[in-house]
XYZ file of C-alpha atoms in Angstrom:
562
model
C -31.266 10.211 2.790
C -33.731 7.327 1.790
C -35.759 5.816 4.431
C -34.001 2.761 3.713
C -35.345 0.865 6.617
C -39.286 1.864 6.389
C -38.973 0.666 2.777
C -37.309 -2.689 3.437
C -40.472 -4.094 5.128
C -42.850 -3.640 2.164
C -40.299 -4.724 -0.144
C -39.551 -8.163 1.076
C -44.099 -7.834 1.832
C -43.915 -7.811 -2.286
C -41.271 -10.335 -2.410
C -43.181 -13.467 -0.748
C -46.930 -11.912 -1.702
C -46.694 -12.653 -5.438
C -45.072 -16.063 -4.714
C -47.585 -18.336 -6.811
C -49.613 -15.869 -8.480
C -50.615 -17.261 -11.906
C -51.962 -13.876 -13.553
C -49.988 -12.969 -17.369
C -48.026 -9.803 -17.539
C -47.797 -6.612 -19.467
C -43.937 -6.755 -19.577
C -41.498 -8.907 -18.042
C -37.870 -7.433 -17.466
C -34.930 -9.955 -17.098
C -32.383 -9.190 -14.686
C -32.426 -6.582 -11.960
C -28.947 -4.708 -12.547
C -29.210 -1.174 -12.783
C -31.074 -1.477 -16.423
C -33.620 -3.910 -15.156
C -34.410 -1.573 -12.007
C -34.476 1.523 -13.824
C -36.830 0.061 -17.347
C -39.126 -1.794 -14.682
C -39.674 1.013 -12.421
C -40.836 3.270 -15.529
C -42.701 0.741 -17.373
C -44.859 0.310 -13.820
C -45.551 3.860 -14.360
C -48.554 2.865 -17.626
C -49.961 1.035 -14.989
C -49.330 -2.019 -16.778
C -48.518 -5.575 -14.426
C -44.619 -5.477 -14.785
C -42.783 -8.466 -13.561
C -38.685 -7.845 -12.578
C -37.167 -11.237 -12.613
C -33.219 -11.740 -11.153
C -31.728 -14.614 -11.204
C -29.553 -13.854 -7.828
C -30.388 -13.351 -4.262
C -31.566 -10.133 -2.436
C -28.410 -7.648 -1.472
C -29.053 -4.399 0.261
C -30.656 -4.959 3.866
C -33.478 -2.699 2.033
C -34.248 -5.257 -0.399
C -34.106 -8.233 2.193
C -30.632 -8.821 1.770
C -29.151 -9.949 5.100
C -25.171 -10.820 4.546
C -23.683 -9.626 7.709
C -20.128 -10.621 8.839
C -19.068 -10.974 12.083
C -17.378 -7.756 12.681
C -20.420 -5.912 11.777
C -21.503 -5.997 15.492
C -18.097 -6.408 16.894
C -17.272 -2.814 15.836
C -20.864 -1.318 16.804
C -22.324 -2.192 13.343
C -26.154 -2.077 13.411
C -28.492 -4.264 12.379
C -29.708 -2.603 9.123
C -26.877 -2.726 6.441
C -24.703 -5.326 4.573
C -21.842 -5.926 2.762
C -23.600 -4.456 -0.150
C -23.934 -0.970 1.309
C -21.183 0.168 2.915
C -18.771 1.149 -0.250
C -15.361 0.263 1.232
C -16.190 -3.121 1.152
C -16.795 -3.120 -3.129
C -13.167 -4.778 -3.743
C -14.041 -7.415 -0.851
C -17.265 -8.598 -2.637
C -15.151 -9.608 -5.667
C -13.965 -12.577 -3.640
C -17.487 -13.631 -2.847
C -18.401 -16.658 -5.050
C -22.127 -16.143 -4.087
C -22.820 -13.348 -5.953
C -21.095 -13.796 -9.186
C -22.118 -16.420 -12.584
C -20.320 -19.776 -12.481
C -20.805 -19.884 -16.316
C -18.386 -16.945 -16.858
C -15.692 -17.550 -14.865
C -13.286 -15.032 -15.877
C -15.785 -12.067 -15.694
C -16.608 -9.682 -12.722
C -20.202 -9.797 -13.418
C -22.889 -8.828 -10.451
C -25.666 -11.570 -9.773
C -28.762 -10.284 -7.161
C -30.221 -7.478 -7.135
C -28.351 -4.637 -8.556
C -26.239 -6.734 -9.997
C -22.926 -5.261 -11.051
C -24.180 -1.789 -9.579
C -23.883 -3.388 -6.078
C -19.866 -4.744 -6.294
C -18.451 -1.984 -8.553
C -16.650 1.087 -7.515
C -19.063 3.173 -8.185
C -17.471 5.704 -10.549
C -19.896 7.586 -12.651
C -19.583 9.670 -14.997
C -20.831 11.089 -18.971
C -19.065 10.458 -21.497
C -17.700 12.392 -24.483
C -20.604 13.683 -26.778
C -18.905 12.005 -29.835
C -19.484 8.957 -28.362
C -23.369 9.006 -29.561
C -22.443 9.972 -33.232
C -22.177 6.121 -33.819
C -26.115 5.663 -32.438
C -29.216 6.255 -34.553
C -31.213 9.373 -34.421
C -33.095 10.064 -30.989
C -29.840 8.313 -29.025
C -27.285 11.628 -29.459
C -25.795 13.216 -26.254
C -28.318 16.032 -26.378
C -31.221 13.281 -26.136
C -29.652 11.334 -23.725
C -28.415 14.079 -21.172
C -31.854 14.901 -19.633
C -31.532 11.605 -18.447
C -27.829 11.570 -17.605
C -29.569 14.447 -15.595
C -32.186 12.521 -13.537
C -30.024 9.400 -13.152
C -27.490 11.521 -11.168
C -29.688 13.438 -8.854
C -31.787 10.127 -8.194
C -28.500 7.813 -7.364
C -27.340 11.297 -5.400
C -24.299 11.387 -7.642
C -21.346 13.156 -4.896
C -17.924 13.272 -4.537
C -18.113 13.740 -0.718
C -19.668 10.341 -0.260
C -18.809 9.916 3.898
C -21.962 11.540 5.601
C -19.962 14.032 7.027
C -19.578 15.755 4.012
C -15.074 15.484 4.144
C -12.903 13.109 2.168
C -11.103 10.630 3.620
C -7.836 8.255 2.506
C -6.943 10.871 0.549
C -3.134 10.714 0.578
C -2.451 8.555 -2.591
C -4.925 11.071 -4.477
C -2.730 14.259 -3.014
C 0.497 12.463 -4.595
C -1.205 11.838 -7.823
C -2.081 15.622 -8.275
C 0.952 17.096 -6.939
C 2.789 14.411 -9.665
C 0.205 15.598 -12.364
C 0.648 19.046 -11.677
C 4.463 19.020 -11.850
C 5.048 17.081 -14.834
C 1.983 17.387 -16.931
C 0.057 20.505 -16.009
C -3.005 18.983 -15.257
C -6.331 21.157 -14.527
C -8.592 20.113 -11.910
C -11.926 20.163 -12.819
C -15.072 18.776 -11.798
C -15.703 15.678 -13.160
C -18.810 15.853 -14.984
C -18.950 20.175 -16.018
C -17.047 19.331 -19.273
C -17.716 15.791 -20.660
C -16.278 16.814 -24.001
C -12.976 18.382 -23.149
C -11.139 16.100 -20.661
C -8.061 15.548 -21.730
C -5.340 16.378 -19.301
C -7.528 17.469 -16.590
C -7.838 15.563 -13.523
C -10.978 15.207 -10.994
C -12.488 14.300 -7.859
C -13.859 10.555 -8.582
C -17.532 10.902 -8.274
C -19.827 8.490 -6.857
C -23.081 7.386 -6.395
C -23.920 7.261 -2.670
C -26.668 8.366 -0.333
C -25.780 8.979 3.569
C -22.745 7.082 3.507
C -24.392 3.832 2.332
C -23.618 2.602 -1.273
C -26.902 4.045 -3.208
C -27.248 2.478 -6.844
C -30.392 3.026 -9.594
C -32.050 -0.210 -7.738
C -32.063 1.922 -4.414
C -33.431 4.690 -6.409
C -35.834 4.011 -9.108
C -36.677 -0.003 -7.611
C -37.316 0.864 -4.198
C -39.612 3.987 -4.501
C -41.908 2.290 -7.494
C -42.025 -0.769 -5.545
C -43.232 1.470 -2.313
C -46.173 3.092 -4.475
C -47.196 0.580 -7.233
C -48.884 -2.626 -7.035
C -48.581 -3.513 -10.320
C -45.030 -4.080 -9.736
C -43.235 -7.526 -8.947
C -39.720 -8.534 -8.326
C -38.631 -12.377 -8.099
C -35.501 -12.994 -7.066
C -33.605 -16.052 -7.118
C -35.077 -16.631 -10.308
C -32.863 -17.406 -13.376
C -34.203 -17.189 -17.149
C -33.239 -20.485 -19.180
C -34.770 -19.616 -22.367
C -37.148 -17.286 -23.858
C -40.435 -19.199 -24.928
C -40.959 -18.446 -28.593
C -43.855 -18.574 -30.939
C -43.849 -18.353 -34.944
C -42.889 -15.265 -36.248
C -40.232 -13.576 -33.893
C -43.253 -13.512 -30.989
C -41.828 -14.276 -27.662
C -44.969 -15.728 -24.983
C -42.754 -15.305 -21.960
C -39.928 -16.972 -20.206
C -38.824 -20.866 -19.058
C -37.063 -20.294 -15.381
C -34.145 -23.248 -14.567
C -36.313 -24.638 -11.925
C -38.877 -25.589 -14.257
C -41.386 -22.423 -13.995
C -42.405 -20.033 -15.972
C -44.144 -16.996 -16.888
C -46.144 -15.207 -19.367
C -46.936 -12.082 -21.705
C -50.358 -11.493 -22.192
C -51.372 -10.284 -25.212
C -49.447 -7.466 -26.419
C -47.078 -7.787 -23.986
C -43.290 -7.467 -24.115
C -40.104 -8.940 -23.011
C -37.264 -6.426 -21.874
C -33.289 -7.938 -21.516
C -31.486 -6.146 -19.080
C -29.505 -9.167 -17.681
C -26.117 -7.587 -18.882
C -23.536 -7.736 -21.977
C -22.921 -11.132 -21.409
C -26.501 -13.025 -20.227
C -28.509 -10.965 -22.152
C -27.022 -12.673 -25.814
C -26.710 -16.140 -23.932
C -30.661 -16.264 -22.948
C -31.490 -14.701 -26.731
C -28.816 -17.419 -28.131
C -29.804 -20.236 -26.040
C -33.488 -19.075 -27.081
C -33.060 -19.507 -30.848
C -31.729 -15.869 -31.854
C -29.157 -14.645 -33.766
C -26.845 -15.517 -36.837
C -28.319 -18.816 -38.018
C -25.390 -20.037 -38.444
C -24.215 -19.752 -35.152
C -27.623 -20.539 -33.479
C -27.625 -23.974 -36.079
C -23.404 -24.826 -34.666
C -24.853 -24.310 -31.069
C -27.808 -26.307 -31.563
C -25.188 -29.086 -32.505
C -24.103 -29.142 -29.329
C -27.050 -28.647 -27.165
C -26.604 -25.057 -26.664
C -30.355 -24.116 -28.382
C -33.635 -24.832 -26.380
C -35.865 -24.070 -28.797
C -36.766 -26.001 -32.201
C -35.710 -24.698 -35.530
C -39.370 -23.737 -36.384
C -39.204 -20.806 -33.499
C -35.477 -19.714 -34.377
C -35.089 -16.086 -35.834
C -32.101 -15.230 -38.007
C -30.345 -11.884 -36.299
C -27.231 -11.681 -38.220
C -25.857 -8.668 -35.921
C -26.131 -10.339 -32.480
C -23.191 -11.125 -30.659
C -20.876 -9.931 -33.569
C -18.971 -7.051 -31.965
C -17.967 -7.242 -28.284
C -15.923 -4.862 -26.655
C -14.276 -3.883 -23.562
C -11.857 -1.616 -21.494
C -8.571 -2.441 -20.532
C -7.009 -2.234 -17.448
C -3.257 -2.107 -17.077
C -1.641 -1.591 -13.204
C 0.975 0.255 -12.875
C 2.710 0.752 -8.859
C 4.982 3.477 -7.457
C 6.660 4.275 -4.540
C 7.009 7.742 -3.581
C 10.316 9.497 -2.005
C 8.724 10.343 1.074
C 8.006 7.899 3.612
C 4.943 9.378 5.526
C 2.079 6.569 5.071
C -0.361 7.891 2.083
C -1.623 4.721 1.380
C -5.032 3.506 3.138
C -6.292 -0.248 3.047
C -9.057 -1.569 3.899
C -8.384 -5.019 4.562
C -4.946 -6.419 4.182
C -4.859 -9.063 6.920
C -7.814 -7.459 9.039
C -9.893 -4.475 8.994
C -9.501 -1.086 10.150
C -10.821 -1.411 13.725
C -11.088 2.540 14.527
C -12.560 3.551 11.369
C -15.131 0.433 11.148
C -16.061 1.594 14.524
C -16.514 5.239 13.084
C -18.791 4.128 10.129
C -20.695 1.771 11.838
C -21.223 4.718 14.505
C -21.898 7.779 11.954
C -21.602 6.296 8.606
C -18.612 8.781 7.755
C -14.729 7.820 7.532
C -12.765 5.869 4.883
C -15.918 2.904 4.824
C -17.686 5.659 3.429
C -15.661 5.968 0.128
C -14.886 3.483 -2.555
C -11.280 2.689 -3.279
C -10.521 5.078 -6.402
C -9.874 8.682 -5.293
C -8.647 10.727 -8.543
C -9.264 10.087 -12.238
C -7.211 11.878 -14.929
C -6.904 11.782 -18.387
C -4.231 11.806 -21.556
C -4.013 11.655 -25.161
C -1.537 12.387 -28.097
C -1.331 15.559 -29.177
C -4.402 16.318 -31.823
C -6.682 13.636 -30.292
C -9.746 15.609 -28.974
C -10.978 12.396 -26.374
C -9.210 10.739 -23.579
C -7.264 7.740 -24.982
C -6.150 6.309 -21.500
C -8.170 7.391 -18.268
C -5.952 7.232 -15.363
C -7.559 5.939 -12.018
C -5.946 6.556 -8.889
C -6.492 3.831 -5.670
C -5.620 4.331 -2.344
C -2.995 2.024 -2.294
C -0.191 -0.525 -3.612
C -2.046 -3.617 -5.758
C -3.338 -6.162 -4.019
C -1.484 -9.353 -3.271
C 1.877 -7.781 -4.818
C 5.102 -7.495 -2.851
C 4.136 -3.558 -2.008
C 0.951 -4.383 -0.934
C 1.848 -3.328 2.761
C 3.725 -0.200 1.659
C 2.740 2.848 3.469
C 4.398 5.047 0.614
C 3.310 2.941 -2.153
C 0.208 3.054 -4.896
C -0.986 1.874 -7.912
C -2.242 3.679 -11.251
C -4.887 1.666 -13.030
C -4.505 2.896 -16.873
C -7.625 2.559 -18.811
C -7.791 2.594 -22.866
C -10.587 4.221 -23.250
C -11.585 3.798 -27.025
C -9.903 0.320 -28.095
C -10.204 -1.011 -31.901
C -10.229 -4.611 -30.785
C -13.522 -6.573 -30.988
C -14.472 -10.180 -31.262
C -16.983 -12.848 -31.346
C -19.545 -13.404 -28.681
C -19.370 -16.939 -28.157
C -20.640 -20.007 -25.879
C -18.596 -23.103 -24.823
C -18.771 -25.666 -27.374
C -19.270 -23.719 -30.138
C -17.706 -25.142 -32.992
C -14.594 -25.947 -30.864
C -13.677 -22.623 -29.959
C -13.092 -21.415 -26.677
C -10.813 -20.268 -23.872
C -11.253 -21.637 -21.032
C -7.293 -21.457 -19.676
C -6.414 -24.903 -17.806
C -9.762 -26.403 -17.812
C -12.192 -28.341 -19.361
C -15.291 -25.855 -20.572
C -18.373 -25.964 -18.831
C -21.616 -26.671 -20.567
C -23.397 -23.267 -22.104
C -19.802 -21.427 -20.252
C -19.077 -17.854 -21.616
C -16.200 -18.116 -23.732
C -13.165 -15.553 -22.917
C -13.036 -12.665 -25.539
C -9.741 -11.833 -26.981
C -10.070 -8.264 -26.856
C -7.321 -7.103 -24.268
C -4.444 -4.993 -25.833
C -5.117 -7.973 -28.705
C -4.008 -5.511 -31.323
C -0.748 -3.773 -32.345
C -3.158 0.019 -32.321
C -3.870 -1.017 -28.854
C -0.646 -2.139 -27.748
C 0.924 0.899 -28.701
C -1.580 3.107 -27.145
C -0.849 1.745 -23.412
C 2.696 1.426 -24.436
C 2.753 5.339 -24.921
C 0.654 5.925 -21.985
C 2.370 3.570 -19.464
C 5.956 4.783 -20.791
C 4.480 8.663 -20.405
C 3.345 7.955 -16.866
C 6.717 5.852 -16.050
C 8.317 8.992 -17.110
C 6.732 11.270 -15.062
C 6.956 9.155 -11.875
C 10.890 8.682 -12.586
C 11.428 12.762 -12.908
C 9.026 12.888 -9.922
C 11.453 10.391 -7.899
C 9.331 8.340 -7.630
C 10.246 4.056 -7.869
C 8.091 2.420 -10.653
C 7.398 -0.953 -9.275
C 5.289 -2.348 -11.924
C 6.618 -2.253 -14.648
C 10.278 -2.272 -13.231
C 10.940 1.147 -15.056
C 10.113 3.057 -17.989
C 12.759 1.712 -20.864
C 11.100 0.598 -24.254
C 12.083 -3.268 -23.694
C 10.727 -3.389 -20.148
C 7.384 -1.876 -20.785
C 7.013 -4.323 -24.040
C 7.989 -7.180 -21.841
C 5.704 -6.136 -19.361
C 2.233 -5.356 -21.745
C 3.029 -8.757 -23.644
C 3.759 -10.841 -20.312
C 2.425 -9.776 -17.701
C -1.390 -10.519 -16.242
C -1.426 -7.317 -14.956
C -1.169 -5.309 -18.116
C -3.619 -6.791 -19.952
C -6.905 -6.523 -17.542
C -10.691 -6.533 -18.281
C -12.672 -3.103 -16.407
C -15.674 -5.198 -16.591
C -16.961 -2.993 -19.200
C -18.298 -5.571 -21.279
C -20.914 -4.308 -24.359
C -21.900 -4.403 -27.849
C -23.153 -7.608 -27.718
C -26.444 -6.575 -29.084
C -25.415 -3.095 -30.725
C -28.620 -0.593 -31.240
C -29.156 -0.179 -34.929
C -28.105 -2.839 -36.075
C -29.039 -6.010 -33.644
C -32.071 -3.793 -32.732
C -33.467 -0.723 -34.378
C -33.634 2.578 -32.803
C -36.678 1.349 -30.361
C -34.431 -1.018 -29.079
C -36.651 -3.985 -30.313
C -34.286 -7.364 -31.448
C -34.157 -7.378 -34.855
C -36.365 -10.240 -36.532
C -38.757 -10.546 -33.250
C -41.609 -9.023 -32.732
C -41.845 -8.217 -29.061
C -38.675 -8.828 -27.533
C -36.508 -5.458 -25.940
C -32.584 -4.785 -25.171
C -32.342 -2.145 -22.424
C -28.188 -2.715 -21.228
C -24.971 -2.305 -21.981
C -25.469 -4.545 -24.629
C -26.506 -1.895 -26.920
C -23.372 0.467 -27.138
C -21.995 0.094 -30.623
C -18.639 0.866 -29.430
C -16.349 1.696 -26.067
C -17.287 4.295 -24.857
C -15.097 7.536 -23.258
C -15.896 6.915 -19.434
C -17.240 3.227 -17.202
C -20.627 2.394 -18.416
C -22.400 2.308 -15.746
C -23.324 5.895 -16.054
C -24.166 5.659 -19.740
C -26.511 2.634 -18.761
C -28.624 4.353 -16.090
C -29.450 6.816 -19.190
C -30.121 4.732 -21.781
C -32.307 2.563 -19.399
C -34.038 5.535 -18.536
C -35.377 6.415 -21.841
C -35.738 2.971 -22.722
C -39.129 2.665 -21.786
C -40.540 5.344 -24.083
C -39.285 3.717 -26.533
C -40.527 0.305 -25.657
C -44.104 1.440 -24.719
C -44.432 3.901 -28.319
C -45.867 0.871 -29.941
C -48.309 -2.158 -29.186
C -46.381 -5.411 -30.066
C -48.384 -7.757 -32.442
């Protein structure tokens, strides 16, 4: 395991030491999710002064975060961890105001270091080779996977995450195979030996963790660099307004909302890595993409820079995509307890004691425990991933059902895209009961928004209703598996039509920036995120984004910028 703690003091030492230094930089980096870590850490390698700006707070105790809760030493916790690293506590952080963006309100998207790496539930995985045939040359599976390859051992990819080296809360993830292997014949297989032939196996989840603490690329790219190189800065607490832009695509550095600022020297070059949806906002708000979108924001305020700087990008924030979520909850014919929660009304008292003590137990291990996956016959990918959690959904009338637990079906290669688009843009935005904030994050309408969609979770969720009926099992939601009530249920219920905070495409490689991953129409300006993927991809991205980051930098350092 990481020396977390020896590493925590020099960190927060590089934190305050750089506070006020006025020197230029080689490359600054914007936002410190797991891109932003990963592409800062490697472009630190030339040598080069790198600065690695977040606009959140710190979050692991080994990057000076220090959000403890009370219980922590009530149950023998010690005095180096937080909320952040102990992985049971991922579905508690969603609640946490703190560390989430006020100007998109209806996403789950991670703000502080590590950004959604540090609240997600960790699953990681590769995704189908076909996946890449979409991307330009020198971005196929077979270039990507030596760094698919390093990204796993470095984040210590397991799927024994307690330290003891045994799963725990396992009983919902025992049902779900002895259901799979009844009524559909699944194989279990290790999760990431086959990426292209998954369909109807069923795995292990597999997740990033080192020692029993929540481990994530900032923990092991960040951390180390920042130990060894003092070329390397991170800010946080530090939020990009606007990219300051010169004639001719040539970006000088970045404007801060406090009123600061920082610049490239010569040469140097900006890197986006503050997500799917801030990465386009800063680039839109700065002056780039589809004129005529930049020229109906500037009529409302939305564009900081004057005409004379603005670069026409016709591809940017064209084709946004997602993953849906639909939850589906059963109750089982036995009634021994196989669900495990890990906070209904109050914690688990005996098994915080045990993590806080050894860092093994249920603490240990994020909520999902299985993963499976289905398609029509003839389809060669996964249509609809199937991920198993330990118990009934939260805040629904099984919720405290010992023999209860909840499915969460994910489609896993939707056709539904749509405009990337800021509040007060031309009049068009969702923003449910209330007035739209100012520069807001409008709400895509992406989620089963299709009839190809719709009737691909309508065949998975009446396949799996099926199953669970001839299983005996009691489908809860939806109330059984007839054609009417599963309609009713995907059209009208908020449960069935979900985002898996999978957001991408907003700034797809080769065609909003060519195959070097420089923005099309600038002359020094980077995309290193999620941003990039032309289209859904066949597993959660955070795996695929720890790869592409890692190469990233080859890329970006392969030619001087003008």
């Amino acid at each position: 395991m990481m020396n977390r703690s020896g590493f925590a003091a020099v960190v927060i030492i590089l934190l305050c030491s750089f506070q006020g230094s006025s020197a230029d930089y080689d490359f600054i980096v914007v936002g410190a999710g797991p891109a932003g870590c990963i592409v800062a850490s490697k472009l630190a390698e030339t040598g080069k002064r790198t600065l690695l700006l977040e606009a959140g707070p710190a979050t692991s105790w080994a990057f000076g975060g220090r959000d403890q809760k009370p219980f922590f030493q009530q149950h023998g916790g010690n005095s180096d961890v937080t909320v952040f690293d102990i992985p049971g506590e991922n579905e508690r952080l969603r609640k946490n105001d703190a560390y989430w963006w006020q100007h998109i309100p209806w996403a789950l998207q991670g703000r502080g270091v590590g950004g959604s790496g540090m609240v997600n539930a960790a699953l990681t995985f590769k995704p189908s080779p076909r996946d890449f045939d979409l991307w330009p040359s020198g971005w196929k599976f077979s270039d990507l996977e030596p760094f698919f390859d390093e990204a796993f051992e470095k984040t210590k990819l397991t799927s024994t995450p307690s330290k003891d080296g045994k799963l725990y809360a396992q009983g919902t993830g025992e049902a779900f195979e002895e259901l799979s292997n009844n009524q559909f014949g699944f194989s279990k297989v290790e999760l990431n030996a086959n990426p292209g032939s998954r369909v109807n196996t069923m795995s292990v989840t597999q997740v990033t963790v080192d020692g029993g603490q929540r481990s994530d690329a900032c923990m092991a790219y960040l951390l180390p660099a920042m130990n060894s190189r003092s070329n390397l800065e991170l800010r946080t607490n530090s939020e990009v307004k606007k990219i300051a832009m010169g004639m001719g695509g040539l970006a000088g550095g970045v404007e801060l909302t406090d009123g600061s600022s920082f610049s490239l020297n010569p040469g140097g070059k900006l890197v986006m890595t503050a997500g799917p949806l801030n990465t386009p906002r800063i680039l839109l708000m700065s002056g780039i993409g589809p004129n005529w979108m930049v020229s109906q924001n500037s009529d409302h305020g939305l564009v900081l820079n004057g005409n004379q700087y603005w670069v026409d990008n016709w591809a940017l924030a064209r084709s946004m995509h997602d993953h849906t979520f639909t939850v589906m909850n059963f109750r089982v014919p036995d009634t021994k307890k196989i669900a495990f929660r890990y906070y209904v009304d109050k914690y688990v008292d005996s098994e915080l004691s045990r993590y806080f003590n050894s860092r093994s137990g249920p603490y240990a291990q994020y909520g999902p425990v299985r993963v499976g996956f289905i398609a029509r016959d003839g389809v060669s990918d996964p249509e609809v991933e199937l991920l198993v959690m330990t118990s009934g959904q939260e805040g629904s009338s099984d919720q405290d059902c010992d023999n209860c637990y909840r499915i969460l079906l994910m489609l896993m290669h939707e056709t539904a895209r749509d405009f990337y688009k800021l509040s007060k843009w031309n009049g068009f935005c969702d923003c449910e009961t209330r007035k739209c904030g100012w520069g807001e994050v409008c709400k895509p309408n992406l989620y089963l928004a299709n009839s190809e969609d719709f009737e691909t979770m309508r065949w998975a969720v009446q396949k799996i209703a099926k199953a669970a009926e001839a299983e005996g099992y009691e489908v809860l939601t939806p109330s059984g598996s007839g054609d009417d009530t599963i309609k009713n249920f995907l059209q009208n219920d908020p449960v069935a039509k979900l985002s898996a905070s999978h957001y991408a495409g907003t700034c797809a490689i080769g065609t909003c920036t060519d195959a070097d991953l420089r923005v099309e129409g600038t002359e020094n300006i980077y995309v290193a995120d999620s941003s990039l993927f032309p289209a859904p991809i066949h597993a959660h991205n955070v795996g695929t984004v720890f790869a592409v980051a890692a190469k990233a930098a080859q890329h970006i350092t392969k030619e001087p910028a003008t």
